[in-house]
CSV table of C-alpha atoms in Angstrom, one decimal:
chain,number,residue,atom,x,y,z
A,23,MET,CA,28.6,35.5,16.4
A,24,SER,CA,29.3,39.2,16.0
A,25,ASN,CA,27.5,41.7,18.1
A,26,SER,CA,25.5,42.9,15.0
A,27,GLY,CA,24.5,39.3,14.4
A,28,THR,CA,23.2,39.1,18.0
A,29,GLN,CA,21.2,42.2,17.5
A,30,MET,CA,19.8,40.9,14.2
A,31,ALA,CA,18.8,37.6,16.0
A,32,ARG,CA,16.8,39.7,18.5
A,33,GLY,CA,14.8,41.1,15.6
A,34,VAL,CA,13.0,37.7,15.2
A,35,VAL,CA,11.9,37.4,18.8
A,36,SER,CA,8.1,37.9,19.3
A,37,SER,CA,6.5,40.1,21.9
A,38,ASP,CA,6.0,37.1,24.3
A,39,GLY,CA,9.8,36.4,24.3
A,40,LYS,CA,9.6,33.4,22.1
A,41,ARG,CA,11.9,33.2,19.1
A,42,LYS,CA,10.0,32.8,15.8
A,43,PRO,CA,11.4,31.0,12.7
A,44,ILE,CA,13.0,33.5,10.4
A,45,THR,CA,12.2,33.7,6.7
A,46,ALA,CA,14.5,33.6,3.7
A,47,ARG,CA,14.0,37.3,3.2
A,48,GLU,CA,15.0,38.0,6.8
A,49,LEU,CA,18.0,35.8,6.5
A,50,ALA,CA,19.1,37.5,3.3
A,51,ARG,CA,18.8,40.9,4.9
A,52,MET,CA,20.9,39.8,7.9
A,53,ILE,CA,23.7,38.6,5.7
A,54,GLY,CA,23.4,41.4,3.2
A,55,VAL,CA,22.7,39.2,0.1
A,56,SER,CA,19.7,38.7,-2.1
A,57,GLN,CA,16.8,36.3,-1.3
A,58,SER,CA,17.6,34.4,-4.5
A,59,ALA,CA,21.2,33.9,-3.3
A,60,VAL,CA,19.7,32.2,-0.1
A,61,SER,CA,17.5,30.0,-2.3
A,62,ARG,CA,20.4,29.0,-4.5
A,63,ALA,CA,22.6,28.2,-1.5
A,64,PHE,CA,20.0,25.5,-0.4
A,65,THR,CA,19.5,24.1,-3.9
A,66,PRO,CA,21.9,21.4,-5.0
A,67,GLY,CA,23.6,22.2,-8.3
A,68,ALA,CA,22.5,25.8,-8.3
A,69,SER,CA,24.9,28.5,-9.6
A,70,ILE,CA,26.5,30.2,-6.6
A,71,ALA,CA,30.1,30.9,-5.6
A,72,PRO,CA,31.3,28.2,-3.1
A,73,GLU,CA,32.5,30.9,-0.6
A,74,LEU,CA,29.1,32.6,-0.7
A,75,ARG,CA,27.2,29.3,-0.3
A,76,GLU,CA,29.4,28.4,2.7
A,77,LYS,CA,28.8,31.8,4.3
A,78,ILE,CA,25.0,31.6,3.9
A,79,LEU,CA,24.8,28.0,5.2
A,80,LYS,CA,27.0,28.8,8.2
A,81,PHE,CA,24.9,31.8,9.1
A,82,ALA,CA,21.7,29.9,8.5
A,83,ASP,CA,22.9,27.2,10.9
A,84,GLU,CA,23.7,29.8,13.6
A,85,GLN,CA,20.2,31.3,13.2
A,86,ASP,CA,18.5,27.9,13.1
A,87,TYR,CA,17.1,28.7,9.7
A,88,HIS,CA,15.4,25.9,7.6
A,89,PRO,CA,14.0,26.4,4.1
A,90,ASN,CA,10.2,26.4,3.9
A,91,ALA,CA,9.3,23.3,2.0
A,92,ILE,CA,5.8,24.4,1.2
A,93,ALA,CA,7.0,27.7,-0.3
A,94,SER,CA,9.7,25.9,-2.3
A,95,MET,CA,7.0,23.5,-3.7
A,96,LEU,CA,4.8,26.4,-4.8
A,97,SER,CA,7.7,28.0,-6.7
A,98,LYS,CA,8.6,24.8,-8.6
A,99,SER,CA,6.7,22.4,-10.9
A,100,ARG,CA,7.5,19.5,-8.7
A,101,THR,CA,6.4,18.9,-5.1
A,102,ASN,CA,8.2,15.6,-4.4
A,103,ILE,CA,4.9,14.3,-2.9
A,104,VAL,CA,3.2,11.1,-4.0
A,105,GLY,CA,-0.5,10.7,-3.3
A,106,ILE,CA,-1.4,7.2,-2.0
A,107,VAL,CA,-5.1,6.2,-2.3
A,108,VAL,CA,-6.3,3.3,-0.2
A,109,SER,CA,-9.9,2.1,0.5
A,110,ASP,CA,-9.6,-0.6,3.2
A,111,MET,CA,-7.4,0.3,6.1
A,112,SER,CA,-9.2,-2.4,8.2
A,113,ASN,CA,-7.3,-5.1,6.2
A,114,PRO,CA,-3.9,-5.5,8.0
A,115,PHE,CA,-2.3,-6.1,4.6
A,116,TYR,CA,-2.7,-2.5,3.5
A,117,PRO,CA,-1.0,-0.7,6.5
A,118,ALA,CA,2.0,-3.1,6.1
A,119,LEU,CA,2.2,-2.3,2.4
A,120,ILE,CA,1.8,1.5,3.0
A,121,GLN,CA,4.6,1.5,5.6
A,122,LYS,CA,7.0,-0.2,3.3
A,123,LEU,CA,6.0,2.0,0.4
A,124,SER,CA,6.4,5.2,2.4
A,125,GLN,CA,9.9,4.1,3.4
A,126,GLY,CA,10.8,3.3,-0.2
A,127,LEU,CA,9.6,6.7,-1.4
A,128,GLN,CA,11.6,8.4,1.3
A,129,ARG,CA,14.7,6.7,0.2
A,130,ILE,CA,14.5,8.5,-3.1
A,131,GLY,CA,13.5,11.8,-1.6
A,132,LEU,CA,9.7,11.6,-2.0
A,133,GLN,CA,7.1,12.0,0.7
A,134,SER,CA,3.6,10.5,0.8
A,135,LEU,CA,0.2,12.0,1.3
A,136,LEU,CA,-2.6,9.4,2.2
A,137,PHE,CA,-6.1,9.6,0.8
A,138,ASN,CA,-8.3,7.1,2.6
A,139,ILE,CA,-11.6,6.3,0.8
A,140,THR,CA,-13.9,5.4,3.7
A,141,LYS,CA,-16.4,2.7,3.5
A,142,GLY,CA,-19.8,3.8,2.1
A,143,SER,CA,-18.5,7.1,0.8
A,144,ASN,CA,-18.9,8.4,-2.7
A,145,ILE,CA,-15.8,7.3,-4.4
A,146,GLU,CA,-15.9,10.0,-7.1
A,147,GLU,CA,-16.3,12.8,-4.5
A,148,GLN,CA,-13.4,11.3,-2.5
A,149,LEU,CA,-11.1,11.2,-5.5
A,150,SER,CA,-12.0,14.7,-6.6
A,151,ALA,CA,-10.0,15.9,-3.5
A,152,LEU,CA,-7.0,14.1,-5.0
A,153,ARG,CA,-7.2,16.3,-8.1
A,154,ARG,CA,-7.0,19.4,-6.0
A,155,TYR,CA,-3.6,18.5,-4.5
A,156,ASN,CA,-0.4,19.3,-6.3
A,157,VAL,CA,1.1,15.8,-6.1
A,158,ASP,CA,3.7,14.5,-8.6
A,159,ALA,CA,2.4,11.0,-8.7
A,160,VAL,CA,-0.5,8.8,-7.6
A,161,ILE,CA,-0.3,5.3,-6.3
A,162,VAL,CA,-3.7,3.5,-5.9
A,163,ILE,CA,-3.8,0.7,-3.4
A,164,SER,CA,-7.4,-0.5,-3.6
A,165,ALA,CA,-9.7,-3.5,-3.7
A,166,THR,CA,-12.7,-1.3,-4.3
A,167,MET,CA,-14.3,-1.4,-7.7
A,168,LEU,CA,-12.9,1.6,-9.5
A,169,SER,CA,-13.6,1.8,-13.2
A,170,GLY,CA,-10.9,2.5,-15.7
A,171,ALA,CA,-12.6,5.8,-16.5
A,172,THR,CA,-12.6,6.8,-12.9
A,173,LEU,CA,-9.0,5.9,-12.4
A,174,HIS,CA,-8.0,7.8,-15.6
A,175,TRP,CA,-9.9,10.9,-14.4
A,176,ALA,CA,-8.4,10.8,-10.9
A,177,THR,CA,-4.8,10.4,-12.1
A,178,GLU,CA,-5.0,12.5,-15.3
A,179,GLY,CA,-1.7,14.3,-16.1
A,180,ARG,CA,0.3,12.6,-13.3
A,181,ALA,CA,2.5,9.6,-13.0
A,182,ALA,CA,0.2,6.8,-11.8
A,183,ILE,CA,0.6,3.2,-10.6
A,184,LEU,CA,-2.1,0.7,-9.4
A,185,ILE,CA,-0.9,-1.8,-6.8
A,186,ASN,CA,-2.6,-5.1,-6.1
A,187,ARG,CA,-5.1,-4.9,-8.9
A,188,VAL,CA,-5.2,-4.9,-12.7
A,189,VAL,CA,-7.8,-2.8,-14.5
A,190,GLU,CA,-7.8,-3.9,-18.1
A,191,ASP,CA,-9.7,-0.9,-19.5
A,192,ALA,CA,-7.5,1.8,-17.9
A,193,ASP,CA,-4.2,3.0,-19.4
A,194,ILE,CA,-2.4,2.8,-16.1
A,195,ASN,CA,0.6,0.9,-14.8
A,196,CYS,CA,-0.2,-2.1,-12.6
A,197,VAL,CA,2.0,-3.9,-10.1
A,198,CYS,CA,0.7,-6.9,-8.3
A,199,CYS,CA,1.5,-10.3,-6.9
A,200,ASP,CA,1.1,-13.2,-9.2
A,201,ASN,CA,-2.3,-14.3,-8.1
A,202,VAL,CA,-2.5,-17.2,-10.5
A,203,GLU,CA,0.7,-18.7,-9.2
A,204,GLY,CA,-0.5,-18.3,-5.6
A,205,ALA,CA,-3.9,-19.9,-6.1
A,206,ARG,CA,-2.5,-22.9,-8.0
A,207,ALA,CA,0.1,-23.4,-5.2
A,208,ILE,CA,-2.6,-23.6,-2.6
A,209,ALA,CA,-4.6,-26.1,-4.7
A,210,ASP,CA,-1.4,-28.2,-5.2
A,211,HIS,CA,-0.7,-28.1,-1.4
A,212,PHE,CA,-4.2,-29.3,-0.6
A,213,HIS,CA,-3.9,-32.1,-3.1
A,214,ALA,CA,-0.5,-33.2,-1.7
A,215,LEU,CA,-2.1,-33.5,1.8
A,216,GLY,CA,-4.8,-35.8,0.5
A,217,ARG,CA,-7.6,-33.2,0.6
A,218,ARG,CA,-10.1,-33.8,-2.2
A,219,ARG,CA,-13.2,-31.8,-1.4
A,220,VAL,CA,-12.4,-28.2,-1.3
A,221,ALA,CA,-14.2,-24.8,-1.2
A,222,TYR,CA,-13.3,-21.2,-2.1
A,223,VAL,CA,-14.3,-18.0,-0.2
A,224,SER,CA,-14.0,-14.7,-2.0
A,225,GLY,CA,-13.9,-11.2,-0.5
A,226,LEU,CA,-15.1,-8.7,-3.2
A,227,SER,CA,-16.2,-11.2,-5.9
A,228,HIS,CA,-15.8,-8.9,-9.0
A,229,THR,CA,-12.4,-7.4,-8.4
A,230,THR,CA,-9.6,-8.7,-10.7
A,231,THR,CA,-7.6,-9.7,-7.6
A,232,ASN,CA,-10.3,-12.1,-6.5
A,233,LEU,CA,-11.2,-13.3,-10.0
A,234,GLU,CA,-7.6,-14.2,-10.7
A,235,ARG,CA,-7.3,-16.2,-7.5
A,236,GLN,CA,-10.7,-17.8,-7.8
A,237,ASN,CA,-10.4,-18.9,-11.4
A,238,ALA,CA,-6.9,-20.2,-11.0
A,239,PHE,CA,-7.8,-22.2,-7.9
A,240,ILE,CA,-11.0,-23.7,-9.5
A,241,THR,CA,-9.1,-24.5,-12.7
A,242,ARG,CA,-6.3,-26.2,-10.8
A,243,VAL,CA,-8.7,-28.2,-8.6
A,244,ALA,CA,-10.4,-29.5,-11.8
A,245,GLU,CA,-7.0,-30.4,-13.3
A,246,LEU,CA,-6.1,-32.4,-10.2
A,247,GLY,CA,-9.4,-34.3,-10.2
A,248,MET,CA,-10.5,-32.7,-6.9
A,249,THR,CA,-14.1,-31.6,-6.2
A,250,LEU,CA,-15.2,-28.0,-5.6
A,251,THR,CA,-17.8,-28.3,-2.9
A,252,GLY,CA,-18.7,-24.7,-2.7
A,253,ARG,CA,-17.8,-21.1,-3.7
A,254,VAL,CA,-19.0,-18.5,-1.1
A,255,ASP,CA,-18.9,-14.7,-1.7
A,256,GLY,CA,-17.9,-13.0,1.5
A,257,GLY,CA,-19.0,-9.6,0.2
A,258,GLU,CA,-15.9,-8.0,1.8
A,259,TYR,CA,-12.4,-8.7,3.0
A,260,SER,CA,-13.2,-8.9,6.7
A,261,TYR,CA,-12.9,-11.1,9.8
A,262,GLU,CA,-16.7,-11.2,10.1
A,263,ALA,CA,-17.2,-12.2,6.4
A,264,GLY,CA,-14.7,-15.1,6.9
A,265,ARG,CA,-16.7,-16.3,9.9
A,266,ARG,CA,-20.0,-16.3,8.1
A,267,ALA,CA,-18.5,-18.1,5.0
A,268,ALA,CA,-16.8,-20.8,7.1
A,269,LEU,CA,-20.1,-21.5,9.0
A,270,GLU,CA,-22.0,-21.8,5.7
A,271,ILE,CA,-19.5,-24.2,4.3
A,272,ALA,CA,-19.2,-26.3,7.5
A,273,SER,CA,-22.9,-26.6,7.8
A,274,LYS,CA,-23.0,-28.8,4.6
A,275,GLY,CA,-20.4,-31.2,6.1
A,276,ASN,CA,-18.8,-32.2,2.9
A,277,THR,CA,-15.6,-30.1,2.7
A,278,ASP,CA,-12.1,-31.0,3.9
A,279,ALA,CA,-10.2,-27.8,2.9
A,280,ILE,CA,-11.0,-24.1,2.4
A,281,PHE,CA,-9.0,-21.5,0.5
A,282,PHE,CA,-9.9,-18.0,1.7
A,283,ALA,CA,-9.1,-15.2,-0.7
A,284,ASN,CA,-7.0,-13.4,1.9
A,285,ASP,CA,-5.7,-13.9,5.4
A,286,ILE,CA,-8.2,-11.8,7.4
A,287,LEU,CA,-11.0,-13.9,5.9
A,288,ALA,CA,-9.1,-17.0,6.8
A,289,VAL,CA,-8.5,-15.9,10.4
A,290,GLY,CA,-12.2,-15.3,10.9
A,291,GLY,CA,-12.9,-18.7,9.3
A,292,ILE,CA,-10.6,-20.6,11.6
A,293,ASP,CA,-12.2,-19.0,14.7
A,294,ALA,CA,-15.7,-19.9,13.4
A,295,LEU,CA,-14.8,-23.4,12.6
A,296,ARG,CA,-13.2,-24.1,16.0
A,297,GLU,CA,-15.6,-22.1,18.2
A,298,ASP,CA,-19.0,-22.4,16.5
A,299,SER,CA,-19.0,-25.5,14.3
A,300,GLY,CA,-16.9,-27.8,16.4
A,301,LYS,CA,-14.5,-28.6,13.6
A,302,ARG,CA,-10.9,-29.2,14.2
A,303,VAL,CA,-8.4,-27.2,12.1
A,304,PRO,CA,-6.5,-28.8,10.4
A,305,GLU,CA,-7.6,-32.4,11.4
A,306,ASP,CA,-11.1,-32.0,10.0
A,307,ILE,CA,-10.7,-29.0,7.7
A,308,SER,CA,-7.5,-27.5,6.3
A,309,VAL,CA,-7.5,-23.7,6.0
A,310,ALA,CA,-5.3,-21.5,3.8
A,311,GLY,CA,-5.2,-17.8,3.1
A,312,PHE,CA,-3.4,-15.3,0.9
A,313,ASP,CA,-1.1,-12.3,1.8
A,314,ASP,CA,0.9,-13.5,4.9
A,315,ILE,CA,-0.1,-10.6,7.2
A,316,PRO,CA,1.7,-10.7,10.6
A,317,MET,CA,-1.3,-12.2,12.3
A,318,ALA,CA,-1.0,-15.3,10.1
A,319,ALA,CA,2.1,-16.3,12.0
A,320,TRP,CA,0.4,-16.0,15.5
A,321,PRO,CA,0.5,-19.4,17.2
A,322,HIS,CA,-3.3,-19.5,17.6
A,323,TYR,CA,-3.8,-19.4,13.8
A,324,ALA,CA,-0.4,-20.6,12.4
A,325,LEU,CA,-2.0,-20.0,9.0
A,326,THR,CA,-0.8,-21.5,5.8
A,327,THR,CA,-0.8,-18.8,3.2
A,328,PHE,CA,0.7,-17.4,0.0
A,329,ARG,CA,3.1,-14.6,0.8
A,330,GLN,CA,2.8,-11.4,-1.2
A,331,PRO,CA,6.3,-10.2,-2.0
A,332,LEU,CA,5.9,-6.7,-0.5
A,333,ASP,CA,9.6,-5.7,-0.6
A,334,GLU,CA,9.8,-6.7,-4.3
A,335,ILE,CA,6.5,-4.9,-5.2
A,336,VAL,CA,7.8,-1.7,-3.5
A,337,THR,CA,11.1,-1.9,-5.2
A,338,VAL,CA,9.4,-2.2,-8.6
A,339,VAL,CA,7.0,0.7,-7.9
A,340,VAL,CA,9.8,3.0,-6.5
A,341,GLY,CA,11.9,2.1,-9.5
A,342,MET,CA,9.2,3.1,-11.9
A,343,LEU,CA,8.8,6.5,-10.2
A,344,GLU,CA,12.6,7.0,-10.2
A,345,ASP,CA,13.1,6.1,-13.9
A,346,GLY,CA,10.0,7.9,-15.1
A,347,SER,CA,8.5,4.9,-16.8
A,348,CYS,CA,5.1,5.6,-15.2
A,349,GLN,CA,4.9,9.2,-16.4
A,350,PRO,CA,2.0,10.3,-18.7
A,351,GLY,CA,2.7,9.5,-22.3
A,352,GLN,CA,4.7,6.4,-21.5
A,353,PRO,CA,3.4,2.9,-22.5
A,354,SER,CA,1.6,1.3,-19.5
A,355,SER,CA,2.5,-2.1,-18.3
A,356,VAL,CA,1.3,-4.9,-15.9
A,357,LYS,CA,4.0,-6.4,-13.7
A,358,ARG,CA,3.2,-9.5,-11.8
A,359,ILE,CA,5.7,-10.4,-9.0
A,360,SER,CA,6.2,-14.0,-7.8
A,361,GLY,CA,5.4,-14.7,-4.2
A,362,GLY,CA,5.9,-17.9,-2.1
A,363,LEU,CA,3.8,-20.6,-0.3
A,364,ILE,CA,4.2,-20.5,3.5
A,365,VAL,CA,3.1,-23.7,5.1
A,366,ARG,CA,2.0,-23.6,8.8
A,367,GLN,CA,-0.1,-25.7,11.1
A,368,SER,CA,-3.6,-24.7,9.7
A,369,THR,CA,-3.1,-27.3,7.0
A,370,GLY,CA,-2.3,-31.0,7.3
A,371,PRO,CA,-3.4,-34.5,6.2
A,372,LEU,CA,-6.8,-35.8,7.1
A,373,ALA,CA,-6.9,-37.2,10.6
């Protein structure tokens, strides 16, 4: 670097001897160009002479200059940030989905901003914060009861996608696993094992996710000539709710298989059956869940479940953001993605 360049670098050293990041204005003054030229040099496709771009980028590298992303966002209509709304981080399914979704967004140059609606909070107040942030799109990952009107209000004017739920009265794109396919596959599996007296445990009973799984399971059980011995509302998708429901079912003594609406319920159910009711799983009662969270494969549980196709769901969601099909004014759609039955040791023939 030239001596003058060294002197200019000293101009961005603070009084305590620490070098501060330089601004675009300071960099422009050092090089002797306009601030807009610096901005164009860092903007792909912008109009600037190749020689000047090279000169600016080279000098910027020497000065360890990096464009201010926040300032750039404020000067443009796009921020390249997607707001992700989730309401149940205690369910291991959601962190796994968020991780894959964040990675998928990053692959197309988008970053994510998480909005966690905490248990017991005022949903409308929580969502009002979302409207104050300048995000390009909103992805809602939630089992909480959000009305169509609330979703429309929270996502108004932005690209929006709802994952893992379908809200019929909202003009919003929905991407979810094929819950009907999964629930019917569980019923068929129980029947093939010789199980004939089965029960169903829900999490949040009135969500579309639960209703699709519940109704499809009960319908298929009837078609196969099996008996539904009970339907228990867990009240939430939690380990404790699964334990309570399993003990209620086991106390009646007339059930040989239980389908829990998700895996964390089933995990709690297995522990309660083995530890508190004296039932053997699967010899006395077969247990199946839904999602295929990592814990489902732990040897202690070895849970039979219906795997949600997370990679495929993320691919569809990212594709919709990339091609603009989820932008305001575009027709909304519901996309149901096929999953797969994963058979493990929590189910088996009657002993």
